[in-house]
């Protein structure tokens, strides 16, 4: 399985015919090194919550690729208005797909969708455990530290993507505790340094965490 960090919280997961994209914040992220044109054959898009830096280019990419969008019920309803293919699920639910299994996890955060002057209800924010070909990837979404993460230890996660940037999510010290709860084989930091409010040094996270932390540069991939 190939995992590529596209910057912020955008992750590309590739395994055989499966090309899953999580929180595709591409065109709006000046640090992102690819464009939406580079994302071809995307079979699935996972959206953790309704904030703009996570919904990102979902509508555009889903239209071009006929991708199935997997997200919570409320955000799924929002995307349905664009005549896009969606699969709604919700916190705590696990479902089988043709590529494997997906569980939605909870997150301590918001999920409102900004639409010009209005705020559309985006339900509860979440994260995903995406299981493909025997490998489990946890994408925490945007979240504060929660003791519920301790339950994820039982999932035997292979790779956990955790936010470390603070202000809107866990900072480094809380992410160190989260990593300790989850006990994933590999932890990859995300949601830092995209803008000033979430400045964090991933090397400090790597040094403080007891887990095996791998820092991925933007557009860097790893094989697991
Ligand atoms: Ni957010
Ligand atoms: Mn965010």
PDB file of C-alpha atoms and ligand atoms in Angstrom:
ATOM      1  CA  UNK A   1       0.000   0.000   0.000  1.00  0.00           C
ATOM      2  CA  UNK A   2       1.246   3.464  -0.923  1.00  0.00           C
ATOM      3  CA  UNK A   3       0.421   6.464   1.279  1.00  0.00           C
ATOM      4  CA  UNK A   4       1.105   9.987   0.042  1.00  0.00           C
ATOM      5  CA  UNK A   5       0.911  13.130   2.174  1.00  0.00           C
ATOM      6  CA  UNK A   6      -0.468  15.944   0.017  1.00  0.00           C
ATOM      7  CA  UNK A   7      -0.129  18.615   2.709  1.00  0.00           C
ATOM      8  CA  UNK A   8      -2.385  19.745   5.596  1.00  0.00           C
ATOM      9  CA  UNK A   9      -4.674  16.721   6.211  1.00  0.00           C
ATOM     10  CA  UNK A  10      -4.856  15.478   2.633  1.00  0.00           C
ATOM     11  CA  UNK A  11      -3.766  11.878   2.247  1.00  0.00           C
ATOM     12  CA  UNK A  12      -3.815   9.632  -0.816  1.00  0.00           C
ATOM     13  CA  UNK A  13      -4.101   5.878  -0.175  1.00  0.00           C
ATOM     14  CA  UNK A  14      -3.345   3.576  -3.115  1.00  0.00           C
ATOM     15  CA  UNK A  15      -3.696  -0.177  -3.174  1.00  0.00           C
ATOM     16  CA  UNK A  16      -4.419  -2.003  -6.426  1.00  0.00           C
ATOM     17  CA  UNK A  17      -7.466  -0.419  -8.068  1.00  0.00           C
ATOM     18  CA  UNK A  18      -8.333   1.523  -4.911  1.00  0.00           C
ATOM     19  CA  UNK A  19      -7.351   5.172  -4.900  1.00  0.00           C
ATOM     20  CA  UNK A  20      -8.752   6.822  -1.789  1.00  0.00           C
ATOM     21  CA  UNK A  21      -8.293  10.471  -1.007  1.00  0.00           C
ATOM     22  CA  UNK A  22      -8.900  11.877   2.497  1.00  0.00           C
ATOM     23  CA  UNK A  23      -9.728  15.583   3.042  1.00  0.00           C
ATOM     24  CA  UNK A  24      -8.516  16.843  -0.357  1.00  0.00           C
ATOM     25  CA  UNK A  25      -7.491  20.440   0.393  1.00  0.00           C
ATOM     26  CA  UNK A  26      -5.533  21.004  -2.838  1.00  0.00           C
ATOM     27  CA  UNK A  27      -6.267  24.227  -4.754  1.00  0.00           C
ATOM     28  CA  UNK A  28      -6.785  26.269  -1.578  1.00  0.00           C
ATOM     29  CA  UNK A  29      -3.495  25.191  -0.013  1.00  0.00           C
ATOM     30  CA  UNK A  30      -0.611  27.298  -1.322  1.00  0.00           C
ATOM     31  CA  UNK A  31       1.839  24.683   0.012  1.00  0.00           C
ATOM     32  CA  UNK A  32       0.269  21.844  -1.976  1.00  0.00           C
ATOM     33  CA  UNK A  33       2.575  20.691  -4.762  1.00  0.00           C
ATOM     34  CA  UNK A  34      -0.005  19.137  -7.068  1.00  0.00           C
ATOM     35  CA  UNK A  35      -3.174  20.344  -8.763  1.00  0.00           C
ATOM     36  CA  UNK A  36      -6.565  18.712  -9.048  1.00  0.00           C
ATOM     37  CA  UNK A  37      -5.552  17.727 -12.625  1.00  0.00           C
ATOM     38  CA  UNK A  38      -2.904  15.421 -11.159  1.00  0.00           C
ATOM     39  CA  UNK A  39      -5.517  13.410  -9.268  1.00  0.00           C
ATOM     40  CA  UNK A  40      -6.761  10.844 -11.763  1.00  0.00           C
ATOM     41  CA  UNK A  41      -8.625   7.617 -11.102  1.00  0.00           C
ATOM     42  CA  UNK A  42      -9.684   8.608  -7.592  1.00  0.00           C
ATOM     43  CA  UNK A  43     -12.223   5.926  -6.639  1.00  0.00           C
ATOM     44  CA  UNK A  44     -13.195   7.224  -3.183  1.00  0.00           C
ATOM     45  CA  UNK A  45     -13.035  10.505  -1.256  1.00  0.00           C
ATOM     46  CA  UNK A  46     -13.308  10.531   2.530  1.00  0.00           C
ATOM     47  CA  UNK A  47     -14.387  13.781   4.202  1.00  0.00           C
ATOM     48  CA  UNK A  48     -13.871  13.955   7.970  1.00  0.00           C
ATOM     49  CA  UNK A  49     -15.853  17.166   8.607  1.00  0.00           C
ATOM     50  CA  UNK A  50     -17.377  20.200   6.958  1.00  0.00           C
ATOM     51  CA  UNK A  51     -14.609  22.779   7.312  1.00  0.00           C
ATOM     52  CA  UNK A  52     -13.236  24.258   4.108  1.00  0.00           C
ATOM     53  CA  UNK A  53      -9.703  22.981   4.623  1.00  0.00           C
ATOM     54  CA  UNK A  54     -11.099  19.409   4.637  1.00  0.00           C
ATOM     55  CA  UNK A  55     -13.953  19.481   2.103  1.00  0.00           C
ATOM     56  CA  UNK A  56     -11.436  21.310  -0.090  1.00  0.00           C
ATOM     57  CA  UNK A  57     -11.764  20.229  -3.728  1.00  0.00           C
ATOM     58  CA  UNK A  58     -14.059  17.284  -3.069  1.00  0.00           C
ATOM     59  CA  UNK A  59     -16.804  18.483  -5.447  1.00  0.00           C
ATOM     60  CA  UNK A  60     -14.401  19.093  -8.341  1.00  0.00           C
ATOM     61  CA  UNK A  61     -12.429  15.865  -7.887  1.00  0.00           C
ATOM     62  CA  UNK A  62     -15.551  13.725  -7.393  1.00  0.00           C
ATOM     63  CA  UNK A  63     -17.100  15.170 -10.575  1.00  0.00           C
ATOM     64  CA  UNK A  64     -14.016  14.526 -12.684  1.00  0.00           C
ATOM     65  CA  UNK A  65     -13.402  11.013 -11.352  1.00  0.00           C
ATOM     66  CA  UNK A  66     -16.928   9.803 -10.559  1.00  0.00           C
ATOM     67  CA  UNK A  67     -15.548   9.102  -7.062  1.00  0.00           C
ATOM     68  CA  UNK A  68     -17.769   7.801  -4.275  1.00  0.00           C
ATOM     69  CA  UNK A  69     -17.726  10.265  -1.352  1.00  0.00           C
ATOM     70  CA  UNK A  70     -17.754   8.631   2.083  1.00  0.00           C
ATOM     71  CA  UNK A  71     -18.688  10.994   4.893  1.00  0.00           C
ATOM     72  CA  UNK A  72     -21.244  11.584   7.613  1.00  0.00           C
ATOM     73  CA  UNK A  73     -24.964  11.832   6.852  1.00  0.00           C
ATOM     74  CA  UNK A  74     -25.192  15.622   6.953  1.00  0.00           C
ATOM     75  CA  UNK A  75     -22.198  16.295   4.691  1.00  0.00           C
ATOM     76  CA  UNK A  76     -23.426  13.515   2.414  1.00  0.00           C
ATOM     77  CA  UNK A  77     -26.752  15.368   2.057  1.00  0.00           C
ATOM     78  CA  UNK A  78     -24.814  18.529   1.226  1.00  0.00           C
ATOM     79  CA  UNK A  79     -22.862  16.776  -1.572  1.00  0.00           C
ATOM     80  CA  UNK A  80     -26.025  15.139  -2.922  1.00  0.00           C
ATOM     81  CA  UNK A  81     -27.143  18.624  -3.969  1.00  0.00           C
ATOM     82  CA  UNK A  82     -24.247  18.618  -6.434  1.00  0.00           C
ATOM     83  CA  UNK A  83     -25.517  15.288  -7.872  1.00  0.00           C
ATOM     84  CA  UNK A  84     -22.434  13.496  -6.589  1.00  0.00           C
ATOM     85  CA  UNK A  85     -22.273   9.848  -5.498  1.00  0.00           C
ATOM     86  CA  UNK A  86     -22.168   9.561  -1.730  1.00  0.00           C
ATOM     87  CA  UNK A  87     -22.172   6.907   0.948  1.00  0.00           C
ATOM     88  CA  UNK A  88     -23.382   8.258   4.283  1.00  0.00           C
ATOM     89  CA  UNK A  89     -22.257   6.682   7.509  1.00  0.00           C
ATOM     90  CA  UNK A  90     -21.801   7.913  11.028  1.00  0.00           C
ATOM     91  CA  UNK A  91     -19.715   7.879  14.170  1.00  0.00           C
ATOM     92  CA  UNK A  92     -19.048   4.380  15.440  1.00  0.00           C
ATOM     93  CA  UNK A  93     -20.392   2.680  12.347  1.00  0.00           C
ATOM     94  CA  UNK A  94     -18.320   0.224  10.360  1.00  0.00           C
ATOM     95  CA  UNK A  95     -19.213  -0.842   6.822  1.00  0.00           C
ATOM     96  CA  UNK A  96     -17.858  -3.134   4.123  1.00  0.00           C
ATOM     97  CA  UNK A  97     -16.970  -1.724   0.733  1.00  0.00           C
ATOM     98  CA  UNK A  98     -15.574  -3.454  -2.353  1.00  0.00           C
ATOM     99  CA  UNK A  99     -12.060  -2.360  -1.306  1.00  0.00           C
ATOM    100  CA  UNK A 100     -12.268  -3.249   2.399  1.00  0.00           C
ATOM    101  CA  UNK A 101     -13.891  -1.827   5.522  1.00  0.00           C
ATOM    102  CA  UNK A 102     -14.355   1.654   6.947  1.00  0.00           C
ATOM    103  CA  UNK A 103     -15.203   2.751  10.473  1.00  0.00           C
ATOM    104  CA  UNK A 104     -16.056   6.323  11.400  1.00  0.00           C
ATOM    105  CA  UNK A 105     -14.524   7.489  14.653  1.00  0.00           C
ATOM    106  CA  UNK A 106     -15.462  10.481  16.736  1.00  0.00           C
ATOM    107  CA  UNK A 107     -13.555  13.755  16.864  1.00  0.00           C
ATOM    108  CA  UNK A 108     -13.768  16.699  19.249  1.00  0.00           C
ATOM    109  CA  UNK A 109     -14.236  19.570  16.836  1.00  0.00           C
ATOM    110  CA  UNK A 110     -16.828  21.428  14.724  1.00  0.00           C
ATOM    111  CA  UNK A 111     -18.210  20.513  11.309  1.00  0.00           C
ATOM    112  CA  UNK A 112     -20.181  23.494   9.980  1.00  0.00           C
ATOM    113  CA  UNK A 113     -19.987  24.081   6.235  1.00  0.00           C
ATOM    114  CA  UNK A 114     -19.402  27.744   5.337  1.00  0.00           C
ATOM    115  CA  UNK A 115     -21.507  28.723   2.345  1.00  0.00           C
ATOM    116  CA  UNK A 116     -21.118  32.426   1.593  1.00  0.00           C
ATOM    117  CA  UNK A 117     -22.827  34.137   4.541  1.00  0.00           C
ATOM    118  CA  UNK A 118     -24.526  30.974   5.771  1.00  0.00           C
ATOM    119  CA  UNK A 119     -23.355  28.091   7.920  1.00  0.00           C
ATOM    120  CA  UNK A 120     -24.770  24.760   6.807  1.00  0.00           C
ATOM    121  CA  UNK A 121     -25.023  21.979   9.382  1.00  0.00           C
ATOM    122  CA  UNK A 122     -22.265  19.453   8.783  1.00  0.00           C
ATOM    123  CA  UNK A 123     -23.251  17.060  11.571  1.00  0.00           C
ATOM    124  CA  UNK A 124     -20.585  15.771  13.921  1.00  0.00           C
ATOM    125  CA  UNK A 125     -16.923  15.794  12.947  1.00  0.00           C
ATOM    126  CA  UNK A 126     -15.157  12.454  12.694  1.00  0.00           C
ATOM    127  CA  UNK A 127     -12.176  10.456  11.618  1.00  0.00           C
ATOM    128  CA  UNK A 128     -11.816   7.215   9.661  1.00  0.00           C
ATOM    129  CA  UNK A 129     -10.291   3.815  10.101  1.00  0.00           C
ATOM    130  CA  UNK A 130      -9.778   2.692   6.526  1.00  0.00           C
ATOM    131  CA  UNK A 131      -8.939  -0.982   6.138  1.00  0.00           C
ATOM    132  CA  UNK A 132      -7.591  -2.137   2.800  1.00  0.00           C
ATOM    133  CA  UNK A 133      -5.932  -5.474   2.089  1.00  0.00           C
ATOM    134  CA  UNK A 134      -5.317  -6.174   5.780  1.00  0.00           C
ATOM    135  CA  UNK A 135      -3.772  -2.772   6.540  1.00  0.00           C
ATOM    136  CA  UNK A 136      -5.524  -0.290   8.834  1.00  0.00           C
ATOM    137  CA  UNK A 137      -5.037   3.425   8.340  1.00  0.00           C
ATOM    138  CA  UNK A 138      -6.459   5.837  10.928  1.00  0.00           C
ATOM    139  CA  UNK A 139      -7.044   9.427   9.869  1.00  0.00           C
ATOM    140  CA  UNK A 140      -8.051  11.385  12.981  1.00  0.00           C
ATOM    141  CA  UNK A 141      -9.507  14.391  11.150  1.00  0.00           C
ATOM    142  CA  UNK A 142      -9.393  17.577  13.209  1.00  0.00           C
ATOM    143  CA  UNK A 143      -9.715  16.726  16.875  1.00  0.00           C
ATOM    144  CA  UNK A 144      -8.718  17.555  20.383  1.00  0.00           C
ATOM    145  CA  UNK A 145      -7.262  14.853  22.562  1.00  0.00           C
ATOM    146  CA  UNK A 146      -9.898  12.424  23.741  1.00  0.00           C
ATOM    147  CA  UNK A 147      -9.621   9.473  26.082  1.00  0.00           C
ATOM    148  CA  UNK A 148     -11.767   7.563  23.551  1.00  0.00           C
ATOM    149  CA  UNK A 149      -8.592   7.241  21.482  1.00  0.00           C
ATOM    150  CA  UNK A 150      -7.466   4.655  24.016  1.00  0.00           C
ATOM    151  CA  UNK A 151     -10.120   2.327  22.519  1.00  0.00           C
ATOM    152  CA  UNK A 152      -8.354   2.522  19.168  1.00  0.00           C
ATOM    153  CA  UNK A 153      -5.495   0.451  20.563  1.00  0.00           C
ATOM    154  CA  UNK A 154      -7.733  -2.611  20.078  1.00  0.00           C
ATOM    155  CA  UNK A 155      -8.006  -1.821  16.368  1.00  0.00           C
ATOM    156  CA  UNK A 156      -4.302  -2.568  15.864  1.00  0.00           C
ATOM    157  CA  UNK A 157      -3.763   0.412  13.594  1.00  0.00           C
ATOM    158  CA  UNK A 158      -0.859   0.222  11.157  1.00  0.00           C
ATOM    159  CA  UNK A 159      -0.564   3.929  10.369  1.00  0.00           C
ATOM    160  CA  UNK A 160      -2.179   6.795  12.323  1.00  0.00           C
ATOM    161  CA  UNK A 161      -2.341  10.312  10.884  1.00  0.00           C
ATOM    162  CA  UNK A 162      -2.659  12.749  13.804  1.00  0.00           C
ATOM    163  CA  UNK A 163      -3.012  16.548  13.843  1.00  0.00           C
ATOM    164  CA  UNK A 164      -0.273  18.327  15.807  1.00  0.00           C
ATOM    165  CA  UNK A 165      -0.706  22.003  14.902  1.00  0.00           C
ATOM    166  CA  UNK A 166      -2.646  23.199  17.964  1.00  0.00           C
ATOM    167  CA  UNK A 167      -5.150  26.082  18.050  1.00  0.00           C
ATOM    168  CA  UNK A 168      -7.897  24.117  16.242  1.00  0.00           C
ATOM    169  CA  UNK A 169      -6.704  20.617  17.164  1.00  0.00           C
ATOM    170  CA  UNK A 170      -4.310  18.748  19.428  1.00  0.00           C
ATOM    171  CA  UNK A 171      -0.913  20.344  19.817  1.00  0.00           C
ATOM    172  CA  UNK A 172       2.316  18.352  19.972  1.00  0.00           C
ATOM    173  CA  UNK A 173       2.011  17.402  23.647  1.00  0.00           C
ATOM    174  CA  UNK A 174      -1.577  16.207  23.295  1.00  0.00           C
ATOM    175  CA  UNK A 175      -0.739  14.354  20.087  1.00  0.00           C
ATOM    176  CA  UNK A 176       2.056  12.582  21.975  1.00  0.00           C
ATOM    177  CA  UNK A 177      -0.584  11.374  24.473  1.00  0.00           C
ATOM    178  CA  UNK A 178      -2.929  10.387  21.644  1.00  0.00           C
ATOM    179  CA  UNK A 179      -0.177   8.368  19.964  1.00  0.00           C
ATOM    180  CA  UNK A 180       0.469   6.654  23.269  1.00  0.00           C
ATOM    181  CA  UNK A 181      -3.231   5.729  23.554  1.00  0.00           C
ATOM    182  CA  UNK A 182      -3.534   4.462  19.976  1.00  0.00           C
ATOM    183  CA  UNK A 183      -0.254   2.538  19.785  1.00  0.00           C
ATOM    184  CA  UNK A 184      -0.171   2.478  15.993  1.00  0.00           C
ATOM    185  CA  UNK A 185       2.858   0.881  14.343  1.00  0.00           C
ATOM    186  CA  UNK A 186       3.591   4.182  12.581  1.00  0.00           C
ATOM    187  CA  UNK A 187       2.381   7.712  13.380  1.00  0.00           C
ATOM    188  CA  UNK A 188       2.445  10.499  10.804  1.00  0.00           C
ATOM    189  CA  UNK A 189       1.870  14.117  11.903  1.00  0.00           C
ATOM    190  CA  UNK A 190      -0.465  16.347   9.895  1.00  0.00           C
ATOM    191  CA  UNK A 191      -2.413  19.637  10.101  1.00  0.00           C
ATOM    192  CA  UNK A 192       0.589  21.845  10.924  1.00  0.00           C
ATOM    193  CA  UNK A 193       2.454  24.752   9.296  1.00  0.00           C
ATOM    194  CA  UNK A 194      -0.182  25.312   6.588  1.00  0.00           C
ATOM    195  CA  UNK A 195      -0.825  28.744   8.109  1.00  0.00           C
ATOM    196  CA  UNK A 196       0.538  30.743  11.036  1.00  0.00           C
ATOM    197  CA  UNK A 197      -1.972  29.655  13.685  1.00  0.00           C
ATOM    198  CA  UNK A 198      -0.953  26.011  13.389  1.00  0.00           C
ATOM    199  CA  UNK A 199       2.809  26.355  13.421  1.00  0.00           C
ATOM    200  CA  UNK A 200       4.491  23.278  14.911  1.00  0.00           C
ATOM    201  CA  UNK A 201       7.822  21.512  14.531  1.00  0.00           C
ATOM    202  CA  UNK A 202       7.185  17.849  13.622  1.00  0.00           C
ATOM    203  CA  UNK A 203      10.738  16.969  14.724  1.00  0.00           C
ATOM    204  CA  UNK A 204       9.779  17.930  18.294  1.00  0.00           C
ATOM    205  CA  UNK A 205       6.740  15.644  18.020  1.00  0.00           C
ATOM    206  CA  UNK A 206       8.974  12.852  16.739  1.00  0.00           C
ATOM    207  CA  UNK A 207      11.404  13.315  19.634  1.00  0.00           C
ATOM    208  CA  UNK A 208       8.706  13.451  22.317  1.00  0.00           C
ATOM    209  CA  UNK A 209       6.529  10.584  21.082  1.00  0.00           C
ATOM    210  CA  UNK A 210       7.210   7.044  22.216  1.00  0.00           C
ATOM    211  CA  UNK A 211       5.757   5.836  18.916  1.00  0.00           C
ATOM    212  CA  UNK A 212       7.529   5.304  15.634  1.00  0.00           C
ATOM    213  CA  UNK A 213       6.921   8.701  14.018  1.00  0.00           C
ATOM    214  CA  UNK A 214       7.524   9.162  10.316  1.00  0.00           C
ATOM    215  CA  UNK A 215       7.454  12.748   9.073  1.00  0.00           C
ATOM    216  CA  UNK A 216       6.305  12.964   5.478  1.00  0.00           C
ATOM    217  CA  UNK A 217       7.178  16.041   3.451  1.00  0.00           C
ATOM    218  CA  UNK A 218       4.434  17.432   1.262  1.00  0.00           C
ATOM    219  CA  UNK A 219       4.020  15.083  -1.721  1.00  0.00           C
ATOM    220  CA  UNK A 220       6.190  12.425  -0.097  1.00  0.00           C
ATOM    221  CA  UNK A 221       5.015   8.821  -0.151  1.00  0.00           C
ATOM    222  CA  UNK A 222       5.708   5.768   1.923  1.00  0.00           C
ATOM    223  CA  UNK A 223       4.997   2.103   1.313  1.00  0.00           C
ATOM    224  CA  UNK A 224       3.476   0.124   4.174  1.00  0.00           C
TER     225      UNK A 224
HETATM  226 NI1  LIG B   1     -11.616  21.729  11.091  1.00  0.00          NI
HETATM  227 MN1  LIG B   2      -8.713  21.837   9.745  1.00  0.00          MN
END
